[in-house]
Short mmCIF file of C-alpha atoms and ligand atoms in Angstrom, two decimals:
data_model
loop_
_atom_site.label_atom_id
_atom_site.label_comp_id
_atom_site.label_asym_id
_atom_site.label_seq_id
_atom_site.Cartn_x
_atom_site.Cartn_y
_atom_site.Cartn_z
CA MET A 1 113.58 171.29 130.96
CA THR A 2 110.55 171.45 133.21
CA LEU A 3 110.73 171.32 136.99
CA LEU A 4 107.01 170.89 137.62
CA ARG A 5 104.35 169.66 135.22
CA VAL A 6 100.65 169.75 136.10
CA GLU A 7 98.42 167.78 133.73
CA ASN A 8 94.65 167.97 133.61
CA LEU A 9 94.50 168.34 137.40
CA SER A 10 91.15 168.41 139.18
CA LYS A 11 90.13 168.45 142.85
CA GLU A 12 86.57 168.26 143.98
CA PHE A 13 85.24 168.75 147.49
CA GLY A 14 81.72 167.35 147.65
CA GLY A 15 80.57 168.99 144.44
CA ILE A 16 82.84 172.07 144.62
CA HIS A 17 85.33 172.07 141.74
CA ALA A 18 88.19 173.75 143.60
CA VAL A 19 90.68 172.93 140.81
CA SER A 20 89.37 171.98 137.41
CA GLU A 21 91.16 170.44 134.40
CA LEU A 22 94.26 172.52 135.03
CA SER A 23 97.48 172.10 133.05
CA PHE A 24 100.66 174.18 133.20
CA VAL A 25 104.43 173.83 133.56
CA ILE A 26 107.02 175.57 135.69
CA ASN A 27 110.51 176.01 134.33
CA PRO A 28 113.49 176.01 136.69
CA GLY A 29 115.02 179.26 137.80
CA THR A 30 111.85 181.33 137.39
CA ILE A 31 109.41 183.18 139.60
CA HIS A 32 106.04 181.74 138.63
CA SER A 33 103.04 183.49 140.16
CA ILE A 34 99.54 182.13 140.56
CA ILE A 35 96.83 184.73 140.98
CA GLY A 36 93.06 184.73 141.12
CA PRO A 37 90.17 185.91 143.27
CA ASN A 38 89.42 184.47 146.73
CA GLY A 39 88.34 180.86 146.37
CA ALA A 40 89.93 180.48 142.91
CA GLY A 41 91.77 177.35 144.05
CA LYS A 42 95.29 178.67 144.67
CA THR A 43 95.85 177.13 148.09
CA THR A 44 94.15 173.92 146.98
CA LEU A 45 96.63 173.77 144.11
CA PHE A 46 99.54 174.15 146.58
CA ASN A 47 98.06 171.36 148.68
CA LEU A 48 97.82 169.13 145.62
CA ILE A 49 101.36 169.89 144.48
CA THR A 50 102.85 169.28 147.94
CA GLY A 51 100.96 166.03 148.54
CA VAL A 52 98.59 167.30 151.24
CA TYR A 53 95.60 166.53 149.00
CA THR A 54 95.16 163.67 146.55
CA PRO A 55 93.95 164.81 143.11
CA SER A 56 90.47 163.73 142.01
CA LEU A 57 91.90 163.48 138.49
CA GLY A 58 95.10 164.36 136.68
CA ALA A 59 98.81 164.15 137.29
CA ILE A 60 101.68 166.13 138.77
CA LEU A 61 105.29 165.49 137.76
CA PHE A 62 108.11 166.95 139.80
CA ASP A 63 111.54 166.59 138.21
CA ASP A 64 109.91 164.33 135.59
CA LYS A 65 108.67 161.92 138.28
CA SER A 66 105.05 161.46 139.27
CA THR A 67 104.10 162.65 142.74
CA ALA A 68 101.10 160.30 142.90
CA GLY A 69 100.74 158.61 146.27
CA LYS A 70 103.65 160.53 147.78
CA ALA A 71 103.25 162.06 151.23
CA PRO A 72 104.30 165.66 151.90
CA TYR A 73 107.47 164.55 153.71
CA GLU A 74 108.53 162.44 150.72
CA LEU A 75 108.05 165.37 148.36
CA ALA A 76 109.91 167.60 150.81
CA LYS A 77 112.84 165.20 150.60
CA ARG A 78 112.67 165.42 146.82
CA GLY A 79 113.03 169.20 147.06
CA MET A 80 109.69 170.90 147.65
CA SER A 81 109.24 173.39 150.44
CA ARG A 82 106.42 175.80 151.23
CA THR A 83 105.04 178.49 153.47
CA PHE A 84 101.43 178.71 154.57
CA GLN A 85 98.73 181.32 154.10
CA ASN A 86 98.24 181.34 157.87
CA LEU A 87 101.44 181.60 159.90
CA GLN A 88 102.76 178.21 161.01
CA ILE A 89 105.28 179.34 163.60
CA PHE A 90 106.21 177.50 166.78
CA PHE A 91 105.59 180.32 169.24
CA ASN A 92 107.19 178.46 172.15
CA MET A 93 110.57 178.53 170.37
CA THR A 94 113.12 181.16 169.45
CA ALA A 95 113.33 182.48 165.90
CA ILE A 96 116.44 180.48 165.04
CA GLU A 97 114.94 177.29 166.47
CA ASN A 98 112.02 177.78 164.09
CA VAL A 99 114.46 177.91 161.18
CA MET A 100 116.30 174.84 162.46
CA VAL A 101 112.97 173.00 162.49
CA GLY A 102 112.87 173.58 158.74
CA ARG A 103 115.68 171.08 158.29
CA HIS A 104 113.48 168.45 159.89
CA LEU A 105 110.07 169.41 158.55
CA HIS A 106 109.62 166.05 156.92
CA LEU A 107 109.25 164.61 160.41
CA ASP A 108 105.96 164.48 162.26
CA ARG A 109 105.20 167.99 163.53
CA ARG A 110 104.02 166.65 166.89
CA PHE A 111 107.49 165.41 167.74
CA LEU A 112 109.48 168.38 166.54
CA PRO A 113 109.44 170.52 169.69
CA SER A 114 110.70 167.69 171.87
CA LEU A 115 113.20 166.62 169.23
CA LEU A 116 114.73 170.06 169.15
CA ARG A 117 115.30 169.91 172.87
CA LEU A 118 117.46 166.80 172.58
CA PRO A 119 121.15 167.39 172.96
CA GLY A 120 122.92 166.43 169.78
CA ILE A 121 120.12 167.59 167.54
CA ALA A 122 119.62 171.25 168.28
CA LYS A 123 121.75 172.68 171.03
CA SER A 124 124.99 171.05 170.03
CA ASP A 125 124.37 171.11 166.30
CA ALA A 126 126.63 174.04 165.63
CA LEU A 127 126.53 173.56 161.89
CA ALA A 128 122.71 173.57 161.78
CA ARG A 129 122.70 176.69 163.91
CA GLU A 130 125.21 178.47 161.70
CA LYS A 131 123.29 177.57 158.53
CA SER A 132 120.07 178.77 160.11
CA ALA A 133 121.69 182.02 161.20
CA GLU A 134 122.90 182.51 157.64
CA LEU A 135 119.34 182.08 156.35
CA MET A 136 118.05 184.57 158.88
CA ARG A 137 120.60 187.11 157.65
CA PHE A 138 119.55 186.26 154.07
CA VAL A 139 115.94 187.27 154.82
CA GLY A 140 117.01 190.32 156.84
CA LEU A 141 116.31 188.96 160.32
CA GLU A 142 119.81 189.21 161.80
CA ALA A 143 118.43 191.37 164.63
CA TYR A 144 116.15 188.52 165.77
CA LEU A 145 118.53 185.56 165.95
CA ASP A 146 117.76 184.65 169.55
CA ALA A 147 114.43 186.43 169.85
CA ASP A 148 111.44 184.47 171.11
CA ALA A 149 109.07 183.95 168.21
CA ASP A 150 106.12 185.18 170.26
CA ALA A 151 107.86 188.53 170.76
CA MET A 152 108.44 189.20 167.07
CA PRO A 153 106.37 191.53 164.89
CA TYR A 154 104.12 189.96 162.26
CA GLY A 155 106.20 191.22 159.32
CA ALA A 156 109.32 189.55 160.72
CA LEU A 157 107.41 186.29 161.25
CA LYS A 158 106.42 186.24 157.55
CA ARG A 159 110.13 186.41 156.67
CA LEU A 160 110.95 183.82 159.32
CA GLU A 161 108.62 181.41 157.53
CA ILE A 162 110.57 181.91 154.31
CA ALA A 163 113.86 181.27 156.11
CA ARG A 164 112.44 178.11 157.62
CA ALA A 165 111.19 176.86 154.25
CA LEU A 166 114.65 177.50 152.78
CA ALA A 167 116.31 175.53 155.57
CA ALA A 168 115.12 172.35 153.84
CA GLU A 169 117.32 173.38 150.86
CA PRO A 170 114.49 173.08 148.32
CA LYS A 171 114.59 173.16 144.53
CA LEU A 172 111.03 174.46 144.48
CA LEU A 173 109.73 176.98 147.03
CA LEU A 174 105.98 177.58 147.18
CA LEU A 175 104.93 180.78 148.92
CA ASP A 176 101.25 181.19 149.83
CA GLU A 177 100.59 184.93 150.28
CA PRO A 178 103.93 185.96 151.78
CA ALA A 179 102.85 189.63 151.79
CA ALA A 180 99.39 189.14 153.30
CA GLY A 181 98.82 191.68 156.06
CA LEU A 182 102.04 193.57 155.38
CA ASN A 183 102.32 197.30 154.74
CA ALA A 184 103.81 198.64 151.50
CA THR A 185 107.35 198.94 152.88
CA GLU A 186 107.31 195.42 154.32
CA SER A 187 105.93 194.07 151.04
CA ARG A 188 108.81 195.60 149.07
CA GLU A 189 111.23 193.92 151.51
CA ILE A 190 109.55 190.59 150.76
CA ASP A 191 109.92 191.34 147.02
CA GLU A 192 113.66 191.67 147.52
CA VAL A 193 113.87 188.43 149.48
CA ILE A 194 111.93 186.51 146.81
CA VAL A 195 114.11 187.88 144.00
CA LYS A 196 117.22 186.90 145.98
CA VAL A 197 115.83 183.39 146.50
CA ALA A 198 115.27 183.01 142.76
CA GLN A 199 118.73 184.37 141.99
CA SER A 200 120.18 181.74 144.35
CA GLY A 201 118.79 179.09 141.98
CA VAL A 202 115.60 178.11 143.82
CA THR A 203 112.49 178.10 141.63
CA VAL A 204 109.67 180.09 143.23
CA VAL A 205 105.92 179.59 142.95
CA LEU A 206 104.20 182.64 144.37
CA VAL A 207 100.54 182.99 145.32
CA GLU A 208 99.84 186.61 146.13
CA HIS A 209 97.08 189.22 145.97
CA ASP A 210 99.60 192.11 146.01
CA MET A 211 99.54 192.96 142.29
CA LYS A 212 102.46 195.36 142.58
CA MET A 213 104.57 192.47 143.82
CA VAL A 214 103.27 189.99 141.26
CA MET A 215 103.65 192.32 138.28
CA GLY A 216 107.04 193.52 139.47
CA ILE A 217 108.90 190.27 140.09
CA SER A 218 107.20 187.45 138.14
CA ASP A 219 108.67 185.81 135.05
CA HIS A 220 105.37 184.06 134.39
CA ILE A 221 101.84 184.41 135.75
CA LEU A 222 99.02 181.89 135.79
CA VAL A 223 95.54 183.31 136.39
CA LEU A 224 92.94 181.05 137.99
CA ASP A 225 89.21 181.64 138.16
CA TYR A 226 86.88 179.08 139.73
CA GLY A 227 89.68 176.50 139.62
CA LYS A 228 90.27 176.88 135.90
CA LYS A 229 93.03 178.56 133.94
CA LEU A 230 91.78 181.96 132.81
CA ALA A 231 95.06 183.10 131.26
CA GLU A 232 98.82 182.79 131.53
CA GLY A 233 101.89 184.58 130.27
CA THR A 234 104.33 187.32 131.14
CA PRO A 235 103.17 190.15 133.42
CA ALA A 236 102.62 192.36 130.35
CA GLU A 237 100.59 189.68 128.57
CA VAL A 238 98.44 189.01 131.62
CA ARG A 239 97.91 192.67 132.38
CA ASN A 240 96.67 193.27 128.83
CA ASN A 241 94.55 190.12 128.58
CA PRO A 242 90.92 191.25 128.20
CA ALA A 243 89.55 188.21 130.05
CA VAL A 244 91.81 188.96 133.02
CA VAL A 245 90.99 192.63 133.03
CA ALA A 246 87.27 191.89 132.90
CA ALA A 247 87.12 188.99 135.36
CA TYR A 248 89.78 189.78 137.87
CA LEU A 249 91.71 193.00 137.65
CA GLY A 250 88.50 194.87 136.86
CA GLY A 251 90.52 197.48 135.02
CA ALA A 252 91.68 199.07 138.29
CA HIS A 253 95.17 197.59 138.25
CA ALA A 254 95.73 197.38 134.52
N1 LIG B 1 89.37 171.13 152.55
C1 LIG B 1 88.35 171.66 151.87
N2 LIG B 1 87.10 171.16 151.96
C2 LIG B 1 86.07 171.68 151.26
N3 LIG B 1 86.20 172.74 150.43
C3 LIG B 1 87.42 173.29 150.31
C4 LIG B 1 88.56 172.78 151.01
N4 LIG B 1 89.65 173.53 150.68
C5 LIG B 1 89.20 174.45 149.82
N5 LIG B 1 87.88 174.32 149.59
C6 LIG B 1 87.06 175.12 148.67
O1 LIG B 1 87.73 175.14 147.42
C7 LIG B 1 87.66 176.42 146.82
C8 LIG B 1 89.07 176.95 146.60
O2 LIG B 1 89.64 177.31 147.85
P1 LIG B 1 91.15 177.78 148.02
O3 LIG B 1 91.41 177.91 149.48
O4 LIG B 1 92.03 176.88 147.25
O5 LIG B 1 91.12 179.21 147.32
P2 LIG B 1 92.24 180.33 147.24
O6 LIG B 1 92.38 180.68 145.81
O7 LIG B 1 93.45 179.92 147.99
O8 LIG B 1 91.53 181.57 147.98
P3 LIG B 1 92.16 182.75 148.91
O9 LIG B 1 92.70 183.77 147.94
O10 LIG B 1 90.97 183.28 149.65
O11 LIG B 1 93.19 182.14 149.79
C9 LIG B 1 86.80 177.27 147.74
O12 LIG B 1 85.47 177.22 147.28
C10 LIG B 1 86.96 176.58 149.08
O13 LIG B 1 85.85 176.82 149.89
MG1 LIG B 2 94.45 180.63 149.61
#
């Protein structure tokens, strides 16, 4: 069975082929990484998969159903959740409120802060709070339950984003550079969180430049270059692929 199927997908921005004739599948229960140099089309691919962008050509099937014409909130309801390359944290809220927002991310972002202040939705929703606290423990943020988001270190905020994405109870979790800007110790902590997420039954799509992370935890790796598939396979296959070594890894990481 296939959870996500991408068929001949292309996205053009005024002459730039950000994603070009790309086909691949993602099987459930795996950690599937997407790597490639800056500008290779990784974030564009996430935006196509999650319904932020409309493909120029091609098709995406999630759970065997086309995503064509579906808005991000509709795909979120069907079980897709993501984090962003640039932090998308509500800094005027506490950490746990940010996670609670994740349950409602299919709603218009502009209304979320006021919505969370309504009695009956946030403050008295003991179940939502308990589930969110559980997710914060899951990502190792138990020390920050009632911390203000704007007082938290960057590394903790990267994990908070993962907890918030999980609050939507996704089948497919797309992580766009979860280790960006983290030191080696913090990156290994993110590794552990991602492996735990996959073990919990959530399929993970990981975009990351940290090759130690990618090679260490991926079941499958797709290599993009100028929007096209350069190679794919297991970490060992990708690491030993001459085209990948020449074009991307440059021999230094192989
Ligand atoms: N909204 C947009 N409008 C115009 N061009 C865009 C847009 N989004 C992306 N691009 C272009 O598409 C190409 C792919 O960009 P994308 O952000 O997907 O790369 P990436 O692989 O995520 O890179 P990075 O590793 O730096 O995050 C780049 O040339 C980029 O400038
Ligand atoms: Mg990107």
